[in-house]
Each structure stands twice: as C-alpha cells, then as structure tokens.
C-alpha positions as MATLAB code, in Angstrom:
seq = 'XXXXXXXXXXXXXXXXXXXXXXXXXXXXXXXXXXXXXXXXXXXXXXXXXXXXXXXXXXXXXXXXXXXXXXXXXXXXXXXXXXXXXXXXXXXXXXXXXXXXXXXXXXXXXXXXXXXXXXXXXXXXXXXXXXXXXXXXXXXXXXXXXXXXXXXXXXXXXXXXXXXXXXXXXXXXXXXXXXXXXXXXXXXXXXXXXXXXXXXXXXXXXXXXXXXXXXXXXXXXXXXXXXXXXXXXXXXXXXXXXXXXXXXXXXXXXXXXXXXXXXXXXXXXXXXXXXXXXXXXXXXXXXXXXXXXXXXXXXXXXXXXXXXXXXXXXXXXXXXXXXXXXXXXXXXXXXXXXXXXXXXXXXXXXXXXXXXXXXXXXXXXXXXXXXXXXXXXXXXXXXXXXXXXXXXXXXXXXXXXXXXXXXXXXXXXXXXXXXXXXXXXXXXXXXXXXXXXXXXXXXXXXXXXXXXXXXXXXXXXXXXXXX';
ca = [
     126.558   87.602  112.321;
     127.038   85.469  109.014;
     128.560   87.471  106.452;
     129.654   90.980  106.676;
     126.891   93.550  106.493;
     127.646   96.687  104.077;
     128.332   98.627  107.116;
     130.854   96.875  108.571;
     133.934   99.027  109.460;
     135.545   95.744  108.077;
     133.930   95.783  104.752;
     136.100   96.188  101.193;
     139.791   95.738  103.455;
     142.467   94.827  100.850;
     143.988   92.526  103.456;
     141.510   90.158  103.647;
     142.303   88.536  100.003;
     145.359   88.887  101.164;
     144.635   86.349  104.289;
     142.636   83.920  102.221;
     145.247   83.239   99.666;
     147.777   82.592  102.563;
     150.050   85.806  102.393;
     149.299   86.680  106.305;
     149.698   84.292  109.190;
     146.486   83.634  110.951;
     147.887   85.307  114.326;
     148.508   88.197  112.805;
     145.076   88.253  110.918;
     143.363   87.978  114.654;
     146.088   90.891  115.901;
     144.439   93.121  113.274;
     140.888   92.182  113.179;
     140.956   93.285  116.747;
     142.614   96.306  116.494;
     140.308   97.201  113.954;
     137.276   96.248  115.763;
     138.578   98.151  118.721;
     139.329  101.548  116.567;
     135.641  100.413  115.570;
     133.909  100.543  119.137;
     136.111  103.951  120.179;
     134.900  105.867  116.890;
     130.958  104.770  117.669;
     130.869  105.858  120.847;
     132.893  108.958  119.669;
     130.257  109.539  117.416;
     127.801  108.985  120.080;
     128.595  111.372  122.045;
     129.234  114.274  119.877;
     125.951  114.569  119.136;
     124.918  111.050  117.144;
     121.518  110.826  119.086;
     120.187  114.029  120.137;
     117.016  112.325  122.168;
     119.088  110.168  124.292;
     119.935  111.555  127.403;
     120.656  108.853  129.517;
     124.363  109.388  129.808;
     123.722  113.015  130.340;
     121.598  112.701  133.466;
     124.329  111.280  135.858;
     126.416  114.341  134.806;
     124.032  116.922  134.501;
     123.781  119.037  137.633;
     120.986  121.517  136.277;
     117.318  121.205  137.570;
     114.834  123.017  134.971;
     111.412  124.405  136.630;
     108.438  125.216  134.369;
     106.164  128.284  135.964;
     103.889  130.816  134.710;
     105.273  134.006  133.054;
     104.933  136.873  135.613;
     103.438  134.614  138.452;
     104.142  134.193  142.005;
     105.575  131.185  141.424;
     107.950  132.886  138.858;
     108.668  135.193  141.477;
     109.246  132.756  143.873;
     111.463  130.900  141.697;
     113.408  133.782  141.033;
     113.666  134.535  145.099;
     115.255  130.896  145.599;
     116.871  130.191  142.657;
     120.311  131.356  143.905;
     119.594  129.496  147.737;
     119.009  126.514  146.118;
     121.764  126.634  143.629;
     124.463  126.902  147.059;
     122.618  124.580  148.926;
     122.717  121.634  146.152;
     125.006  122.620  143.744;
     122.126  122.260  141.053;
     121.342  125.234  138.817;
     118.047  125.988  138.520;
     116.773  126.760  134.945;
     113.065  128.503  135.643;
     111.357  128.125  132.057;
     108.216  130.291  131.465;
     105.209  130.578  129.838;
     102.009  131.786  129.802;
      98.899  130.137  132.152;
      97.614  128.176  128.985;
     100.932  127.290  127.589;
     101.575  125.471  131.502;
      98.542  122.823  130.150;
      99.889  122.717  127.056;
     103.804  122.076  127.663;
     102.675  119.313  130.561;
     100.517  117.108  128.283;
     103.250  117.284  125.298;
     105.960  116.271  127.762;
     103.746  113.871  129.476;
     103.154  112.103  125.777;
     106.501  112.636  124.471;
     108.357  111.797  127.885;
     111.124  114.006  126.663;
     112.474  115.101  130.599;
     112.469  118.405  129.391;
     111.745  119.892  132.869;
     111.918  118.303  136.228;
     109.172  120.472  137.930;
     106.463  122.449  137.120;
     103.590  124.528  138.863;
     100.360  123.535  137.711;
      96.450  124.678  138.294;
      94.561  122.068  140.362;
      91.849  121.844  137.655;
      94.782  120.720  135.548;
      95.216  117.420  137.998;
      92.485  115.085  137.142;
      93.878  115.106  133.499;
      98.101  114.786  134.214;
      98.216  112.855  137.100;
      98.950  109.740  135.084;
     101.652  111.333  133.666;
     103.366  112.623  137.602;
     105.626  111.184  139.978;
     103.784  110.058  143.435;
     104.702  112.100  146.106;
     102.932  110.773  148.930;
     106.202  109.427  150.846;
     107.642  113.213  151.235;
     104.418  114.438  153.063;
     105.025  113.909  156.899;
     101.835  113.967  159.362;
     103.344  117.882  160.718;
     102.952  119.109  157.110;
      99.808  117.734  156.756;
      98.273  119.487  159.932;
      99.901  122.646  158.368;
      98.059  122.276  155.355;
      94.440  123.658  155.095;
      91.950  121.041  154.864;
      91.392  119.652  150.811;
      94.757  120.530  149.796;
      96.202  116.892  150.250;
      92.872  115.425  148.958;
      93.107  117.636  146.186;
      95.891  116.657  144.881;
      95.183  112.673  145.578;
      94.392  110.213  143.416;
      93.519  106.192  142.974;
      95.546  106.391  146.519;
      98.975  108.241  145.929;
      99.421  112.040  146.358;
     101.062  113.701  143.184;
     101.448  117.315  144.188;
     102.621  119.769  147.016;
     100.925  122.779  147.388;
     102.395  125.882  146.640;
      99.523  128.349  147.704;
      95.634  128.364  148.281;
      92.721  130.878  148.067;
      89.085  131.577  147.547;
      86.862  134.173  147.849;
      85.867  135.982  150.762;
      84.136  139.458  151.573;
      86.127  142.808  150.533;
      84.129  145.737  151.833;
      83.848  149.561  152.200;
      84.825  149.984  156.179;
      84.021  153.613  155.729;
      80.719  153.078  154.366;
      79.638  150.986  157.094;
      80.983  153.196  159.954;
      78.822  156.467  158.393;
      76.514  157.478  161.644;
      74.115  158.291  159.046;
      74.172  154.821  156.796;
      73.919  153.128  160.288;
      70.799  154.566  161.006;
      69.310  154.785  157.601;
      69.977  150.819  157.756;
      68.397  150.271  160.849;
      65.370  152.035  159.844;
      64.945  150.190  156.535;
      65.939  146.978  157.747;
      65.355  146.430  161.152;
      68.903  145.411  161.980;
      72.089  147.355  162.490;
      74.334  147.720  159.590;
      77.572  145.371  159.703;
      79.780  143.410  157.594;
      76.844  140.650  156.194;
      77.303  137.061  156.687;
      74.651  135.297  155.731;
      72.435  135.548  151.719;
      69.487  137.292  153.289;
      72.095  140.034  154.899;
      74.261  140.832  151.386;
      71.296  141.259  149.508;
      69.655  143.719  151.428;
      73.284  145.516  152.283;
      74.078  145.273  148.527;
      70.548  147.389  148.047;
      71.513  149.647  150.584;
      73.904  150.727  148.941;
      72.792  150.373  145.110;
      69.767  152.656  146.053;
      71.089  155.261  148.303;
      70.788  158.648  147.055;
      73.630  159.849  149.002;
      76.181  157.903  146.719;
      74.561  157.838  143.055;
      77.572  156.303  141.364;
      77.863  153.223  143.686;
      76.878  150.130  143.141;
      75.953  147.011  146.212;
      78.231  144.468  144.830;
      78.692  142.811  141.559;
      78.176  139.117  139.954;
      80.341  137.370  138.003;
      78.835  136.595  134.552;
      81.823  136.666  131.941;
      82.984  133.945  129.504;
      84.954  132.675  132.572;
      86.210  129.635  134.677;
      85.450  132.336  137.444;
      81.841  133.219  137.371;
      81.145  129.367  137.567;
      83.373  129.267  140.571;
      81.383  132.197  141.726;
      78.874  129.818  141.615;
      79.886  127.070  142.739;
      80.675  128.640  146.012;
      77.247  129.563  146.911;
      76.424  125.792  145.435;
      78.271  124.809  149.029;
      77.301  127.318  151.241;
      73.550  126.044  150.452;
      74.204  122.627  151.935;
      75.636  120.800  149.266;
      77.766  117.204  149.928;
      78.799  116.872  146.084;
      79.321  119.779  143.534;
      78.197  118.823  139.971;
      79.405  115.165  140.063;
      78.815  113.236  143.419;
      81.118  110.378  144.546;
      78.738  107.935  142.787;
      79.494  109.425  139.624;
      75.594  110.613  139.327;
      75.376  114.190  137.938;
      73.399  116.243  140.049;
      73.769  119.889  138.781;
      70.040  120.075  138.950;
      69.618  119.616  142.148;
      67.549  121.964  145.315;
      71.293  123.231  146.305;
      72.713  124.534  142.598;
      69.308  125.625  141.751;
      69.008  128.138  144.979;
      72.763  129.023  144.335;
      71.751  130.252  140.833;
      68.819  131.692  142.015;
      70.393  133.781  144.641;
      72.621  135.334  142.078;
      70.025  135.841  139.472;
      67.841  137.829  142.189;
      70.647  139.741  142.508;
      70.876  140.801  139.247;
      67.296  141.902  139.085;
      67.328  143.660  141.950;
      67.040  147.389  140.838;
      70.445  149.571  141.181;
      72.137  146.431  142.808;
      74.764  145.380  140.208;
      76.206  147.535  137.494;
      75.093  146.857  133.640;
      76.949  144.280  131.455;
      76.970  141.105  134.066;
      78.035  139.408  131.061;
      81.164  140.481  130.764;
      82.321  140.962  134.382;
      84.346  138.783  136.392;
      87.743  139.105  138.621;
      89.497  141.667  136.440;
      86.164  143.986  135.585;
      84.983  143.577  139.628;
      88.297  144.265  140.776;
      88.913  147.699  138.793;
      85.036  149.203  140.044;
      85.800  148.174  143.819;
      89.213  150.179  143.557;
      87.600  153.257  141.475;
      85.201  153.646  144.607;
      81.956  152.357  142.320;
      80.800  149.039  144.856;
      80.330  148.885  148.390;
      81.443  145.202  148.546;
      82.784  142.185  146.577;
      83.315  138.987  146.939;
      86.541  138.210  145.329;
      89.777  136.278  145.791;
      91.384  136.336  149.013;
      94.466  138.628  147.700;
      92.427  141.292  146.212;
      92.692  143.094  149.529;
      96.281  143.725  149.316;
      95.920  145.913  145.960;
      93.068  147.838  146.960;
      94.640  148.635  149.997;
      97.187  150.260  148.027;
      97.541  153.982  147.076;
      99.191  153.609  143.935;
      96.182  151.093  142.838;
      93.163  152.274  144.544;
      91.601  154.985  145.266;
      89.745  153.741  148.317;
      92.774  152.281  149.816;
      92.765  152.815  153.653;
      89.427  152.274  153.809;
      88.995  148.708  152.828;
      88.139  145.463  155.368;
      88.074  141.941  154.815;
      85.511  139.477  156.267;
      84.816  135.642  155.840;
      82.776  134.581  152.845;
      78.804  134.708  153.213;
      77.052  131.827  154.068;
      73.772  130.049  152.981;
      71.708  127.347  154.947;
      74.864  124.953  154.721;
      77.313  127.563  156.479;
      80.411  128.981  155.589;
      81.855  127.541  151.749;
      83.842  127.763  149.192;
      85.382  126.017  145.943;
      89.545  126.616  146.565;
      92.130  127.145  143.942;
      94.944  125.694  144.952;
      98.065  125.536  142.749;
     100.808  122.416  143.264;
     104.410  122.046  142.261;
     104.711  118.464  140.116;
     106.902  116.241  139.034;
     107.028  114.877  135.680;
     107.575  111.206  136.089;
     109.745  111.271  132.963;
     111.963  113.588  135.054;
     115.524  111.976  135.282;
     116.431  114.148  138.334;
     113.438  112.966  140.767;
     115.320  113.262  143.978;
     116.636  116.506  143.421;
     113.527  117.651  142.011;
     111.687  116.421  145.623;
     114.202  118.419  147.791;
     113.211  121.493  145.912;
     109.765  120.607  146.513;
     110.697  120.147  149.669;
     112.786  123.596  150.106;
     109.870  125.504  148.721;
     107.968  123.992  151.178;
     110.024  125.279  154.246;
     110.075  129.191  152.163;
     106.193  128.926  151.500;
     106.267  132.594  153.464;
     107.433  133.808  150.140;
     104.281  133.097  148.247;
     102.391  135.565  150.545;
     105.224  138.149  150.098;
     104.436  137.354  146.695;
     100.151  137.459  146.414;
      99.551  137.441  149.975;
      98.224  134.004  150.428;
     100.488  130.827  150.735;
      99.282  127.023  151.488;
     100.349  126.296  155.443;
      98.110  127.944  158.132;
     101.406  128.949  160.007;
     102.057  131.508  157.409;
      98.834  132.265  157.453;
      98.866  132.908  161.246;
     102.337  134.341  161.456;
     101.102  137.264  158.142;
      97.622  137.761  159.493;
      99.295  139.523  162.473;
     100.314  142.271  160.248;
      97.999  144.937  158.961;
      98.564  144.765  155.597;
      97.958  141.055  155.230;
      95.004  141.160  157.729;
      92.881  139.607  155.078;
      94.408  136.448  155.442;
      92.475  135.925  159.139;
      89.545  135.688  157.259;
      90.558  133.757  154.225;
      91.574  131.380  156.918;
      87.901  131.036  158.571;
      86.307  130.460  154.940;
      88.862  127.820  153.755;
      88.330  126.108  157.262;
      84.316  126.827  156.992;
      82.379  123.446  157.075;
      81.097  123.288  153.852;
      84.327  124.630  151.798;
      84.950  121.546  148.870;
      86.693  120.738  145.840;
      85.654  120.603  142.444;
      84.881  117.198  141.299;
      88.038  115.291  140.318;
      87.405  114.129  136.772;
      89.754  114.960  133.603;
      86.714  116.106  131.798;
      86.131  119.047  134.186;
      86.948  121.927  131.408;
      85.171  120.782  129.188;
      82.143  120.141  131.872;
      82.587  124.038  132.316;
      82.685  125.085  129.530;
      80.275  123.202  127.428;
      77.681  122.732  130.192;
      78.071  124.988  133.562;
      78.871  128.437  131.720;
      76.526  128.302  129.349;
      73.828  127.773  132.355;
      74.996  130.736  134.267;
      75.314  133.444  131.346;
      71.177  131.775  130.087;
      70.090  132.684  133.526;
      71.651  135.605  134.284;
      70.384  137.127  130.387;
      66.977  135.713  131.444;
      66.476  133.542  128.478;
      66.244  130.180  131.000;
      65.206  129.773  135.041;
      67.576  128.372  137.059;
      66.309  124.863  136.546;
      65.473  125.069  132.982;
      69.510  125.886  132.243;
      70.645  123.071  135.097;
      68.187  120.618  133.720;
      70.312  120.929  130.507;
      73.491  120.880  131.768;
      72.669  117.708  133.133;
      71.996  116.074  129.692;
      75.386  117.721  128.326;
      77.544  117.022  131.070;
      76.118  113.100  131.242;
      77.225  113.164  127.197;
      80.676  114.210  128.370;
      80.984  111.963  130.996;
      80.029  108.507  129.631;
];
C-alpha cells in the first residue's frame, strides 16, 4: 500500500515526525508500528464480531447448534414438527426452531431465500406443484434414498420429486382422491331393490363412470330422501376442481396429462375431452349435483357429505377420518371408503404429495439430512396427524385399524395403473390458472363444449410455454 489511506489506524500519529527528524531509533519505530498494527487487527475483528456485518454468518455456522424448519401454520407437518422437535433436540443436540406460515407464504419465503441465499432456514415442507419452480434453488438428495426406502415409497413419489437426474425432496405424505360413500344407503333392502329394478344391476359401491352416474341419480332422484344429492363436482376458483379433473383425464387412458414428454400440449385431446365431458353430464343430469358447481370444491363438498346432503364423494383420501367423527359429522358411523372410479384406462389419479427440502444455501446440510432422515423413520406420525403418510408400511400397518380403514383403498388408487403426476414444468400455476380453470368453470356454466374450452387452452398454455 503506497501512502497511508485516511483510514489507517496509523494516520495523524504525533510520533511519526518525531521518527523522521531522528528523535526515535528505528528499532523502536518497528517495536511500535507493530504493536499498533496488532491493537489494529484485535479491534477489527472485535468489531467484527459484535455485530460489524450482520449478513455474514460464516463464523456463526460452525458454532451454531440450532436447525430452523419452515412448515405451514396449523399443518401436519407443523404438528409433526412439534411431535419431534424435543426427540430430535436429545438425539443431536440441535434445537429445532419450526418457523410458520401460511400455505402461500411457504412459496413465497422459498423463492426469496432461494434469490437472496440468506440460510435463513435449513428445511422446509413444500407442495409438489411448488418443485418444478425451486428445484434449482435445493440441495440434491438422491445419495440419502436407499433401494428399501424406495420400495416403501408409493410409486411417483421419487419421480416426483426428480429432476435433470438428481432427487431434491423426501416425501413427507401422499394422497388423492378416492370414493367416500353412504354404507347405510347402500345396505337399505329397499334401495337394493329399487336399484336393481331401474338398473338392471345390484346396487354396490360403483367403480367404473357408467356405474357413479347412474348411482349418483339414484340417489339425486329418489323420493324417499328429497334433500340428498348423488355426488357433487368440483367447479370453484380452485387448484382442486382441475385436479378433479385431471384424475378422470387418467382414468380415460391417458399416457401424458396436459404436457406430454415431448413437450407437445395436448389438453385437447380424445382423453381430456371425455374427462370433461363426463363431469359436465354430470352436472346436467337432473337432481344429480346440488346448485352453485361454481363455487364448490374440497371445503363446500366436504361440509354437504357430513350434513347427510350426498350419497357419495370423491374427495381426498383423509376426508374419511372427519366424517367418521361424531363431533364433525352427522353421518359418522355410517361412512365407507372405496378405491377411486375408473374410466376405459383403469384405476387413476393425479397425487399430492408434499416433500421436506433443503435449501442449498443451508449452512447446516448434514444435520438438516438426518432430520430428513429421522422424519423418515417417524412417517407413522403424519397419519396420526391426517391419516395418510408416504411409505406403504404405514399404510399397511394403519389400514388394519378401523378408523384408518380408508387408507386400504387410498392404497389401491395410488398403486392403480394409470395414477400420474402433473407435468413437471415451473410454469404449471400459471398453466392452471390462466388456461385449465378457466376451461372447466366455461364448460361446466355451459358457455363452451368440452372441446371448444380445451381447444383454447391449448393456444394459452402454448403462449405460456414457449
């Protein structure tokens, strides 16, 4: 350095004239200089450390025996996290800090960290739609996965959390729809044999199209039971009624849902056309469906199936835990569960899957994989929890009890043979909600056919695409 910069800890030092016009040896000049340059170095890194550089926590991280886990607000994997927080904490010796917010905040705090790179939490639990869109942004995890928890894992849950060839999440818990129904309903003497007469065929649980829709106007019509409905279709402003969808899009044969592997859209093809179709016939059938399709999904389906106003539903997997409870519904005791419906393809439907991540600006990646790793080993928890979890053993070892019997046949439709994932692209949000919704809620209003809307969903979704 020529010179001495302004903010030198040297600068302005009366002794220094001193030296130059010969009043101090030069020995003793280099005693002091060094001294002061030491005093120098100490006071920096003082300064350092006592808060000089907020951002920097490199020096913290070896020290730092706290392991910070971003969830949902008031979701099983909050719960979960709560359950284990303690175990872990006496296992490691790593506190767990659980951080959470609320299911769109999860998005929102990953891609800010992701940019920012802050290592502001170590793990988090994340939607798989979220995947295609953070992945660049996670720690591969493909090493931890052994071949005996991959034959524990339902089929798609590896795959759905893969890509460009490394694995970046560990699934927490899956589920998709399958069949809720009235048991008592079906076991009337008297609906038996008004069904056989009508119909031909004796009254059971349905499993194929052709057998819900003429059980769901059964039901809708029967004069015995004028405030019940069939069934209901999801129509709302909602990531759900497309899944809705969607599932029926594989049960009618199809390979590729929206997006093939080529990259070609084909939303407008023979398979999502019949799906939408199916639904829409549905919906005009007389009596089938209550009013305002529009505006039901989950939540709305959910509360007429427990207030004893539909005869069946399709809905998520741990629905039949809730209205199998007193204190919830009022038709608990008399609800069974059977595998989803199928169309020509078979038994299928879209999954959702959550996965515990790690952010790859995460300082504490090892520990962070053991907890992966320990949550793994407790996955029981998450069906304590919502009553599903992610490895079939739970799902065998629960299914044996009566109150998660549901999870028998959640098990057949996530093993059916045409049950697929949603096409992994980043733009799949915005796919939905630009393109697919819209489709749904024009044909179910009646203002488009099924191919009319799918023929321009095609033209949006190839504008979002390329």
């Amino acid at each position: 350095m020529n010179g001495w910069s302004p903010n030198s800890p040297l600068d302005g030092l009366p002794f220094m004239k001193d030296a130059i016009n010969g009043g101090i040896n030069m020995r003793k000049i280099l005693l002091i200089i060094g001294s002061l340059l030491l005093v120098a170095l100490v006071s920096a890194c003082g300064s350092n450390n006592e808060g000089g550089n907020a951002g920097d926590n490199t020096n913290q991280s070896s020290s730092d025996q706290t392991l910070t886990v971003l969830v949902e607000g008031g979701s099983p994997a909050q719960t979960v996290a709560d359950l284990t927080k303690e175990m872990f904490e006496e296992n490691t010796g790593y506190e767990v800090i659980i951080e959470s917010v609320p299911y769109s905040g999860i998005y929102d705090r990953m891609r800010t960290e992701l940019t920012s790179g802050t290592g502001a939490f170590d793990v988090a639990t994340i939607d798989t739609i979220w995947l295609p869109a953070l992945y660049q942004g996670l720690e591969p995890i493909q090493e931890m996965i052994t071949d005996e928890m991959q034959d524990d894992l339902f089929p798609g849950l590896i795959d759905g959390a893969s890509m460009n060839g490394n694995v970046y999440g560990l699934p927490t818990w899956t589920n998709s729809k399958i069949l809720l129904y009235r048991e008592d309903l079906f076991n009337d003497s008297n609906n038996q044999d008004e069904f056989l007469d009508e119909f031909g065929y004796e009254l059971s649980p349905p499993e194929t199209w052709d057998q819900y829709k003429d059980v769901a106007i059964f039901f809708g019509n029967n004069e015995n039971y004028p405030e019940l409905y069939g069934t209901s279709v999801f129509g709302a402003t909602s990531g759900d009624s497309v899944a809705s969808w969607l599932d029926h899009v594989a049960q009618a044969g199809a390979e590729a849902l929206v997006i093939d592997e080529a990259g070609e859209v084909i939303v407008n093809d023979d398979d999502h056309v019949a799906a939408l179709e199916f639904l829409n016939d549905l919906v005009n059938e007389e009596g089938v469906v209550p009013e305002g399709v529009l505006e039901t999904a989950s939540a709305e389906t959910s509360e007429l199936f427990y207030n004893g106003n539909l005869a069946m539903m399709l809905a998520w997997g741990h629905f039949y835990v809730p209205s199998n409870d007193p204190d919830t519904s009022k038709v608990a005791g008399d609800v069974s569960a059977a595998p989803m419906i199928a169309g020509d393809g078979g038994i299928g439907v879209v999954p959702g899957p959550w996965y515990q991540v790690i952010p790859a600006s995460s300082e504490k990646k090892d520990i962070a994989k053991e907890y992966l790793l320990f949550l793994y080993e407790n996955n029981h928890l998450y069906a304590d929890a919502l009553g599903v979890a992610a490895r079939q053993s739970v799902f065998e070892e629960y299914g044996q009890k009566e109150a998660f019997a549901h999870l028998n046949e959640l098990a057949t439709t996530l093993n059916g043979e045409q049950t697929q994932n949603r096409p992994s692209t980043d733009k799949w949000e915005e796919i939905e909600s630009e393109a697919l919704l819209p489709a749904v809620q024009n044909v179910l209003s009646g203002s488009q056919t099924p191919q009319e809307a799918l023929n321009d969903a095609k033209e949006i979704i190839e504008g979002i695409v390329n």
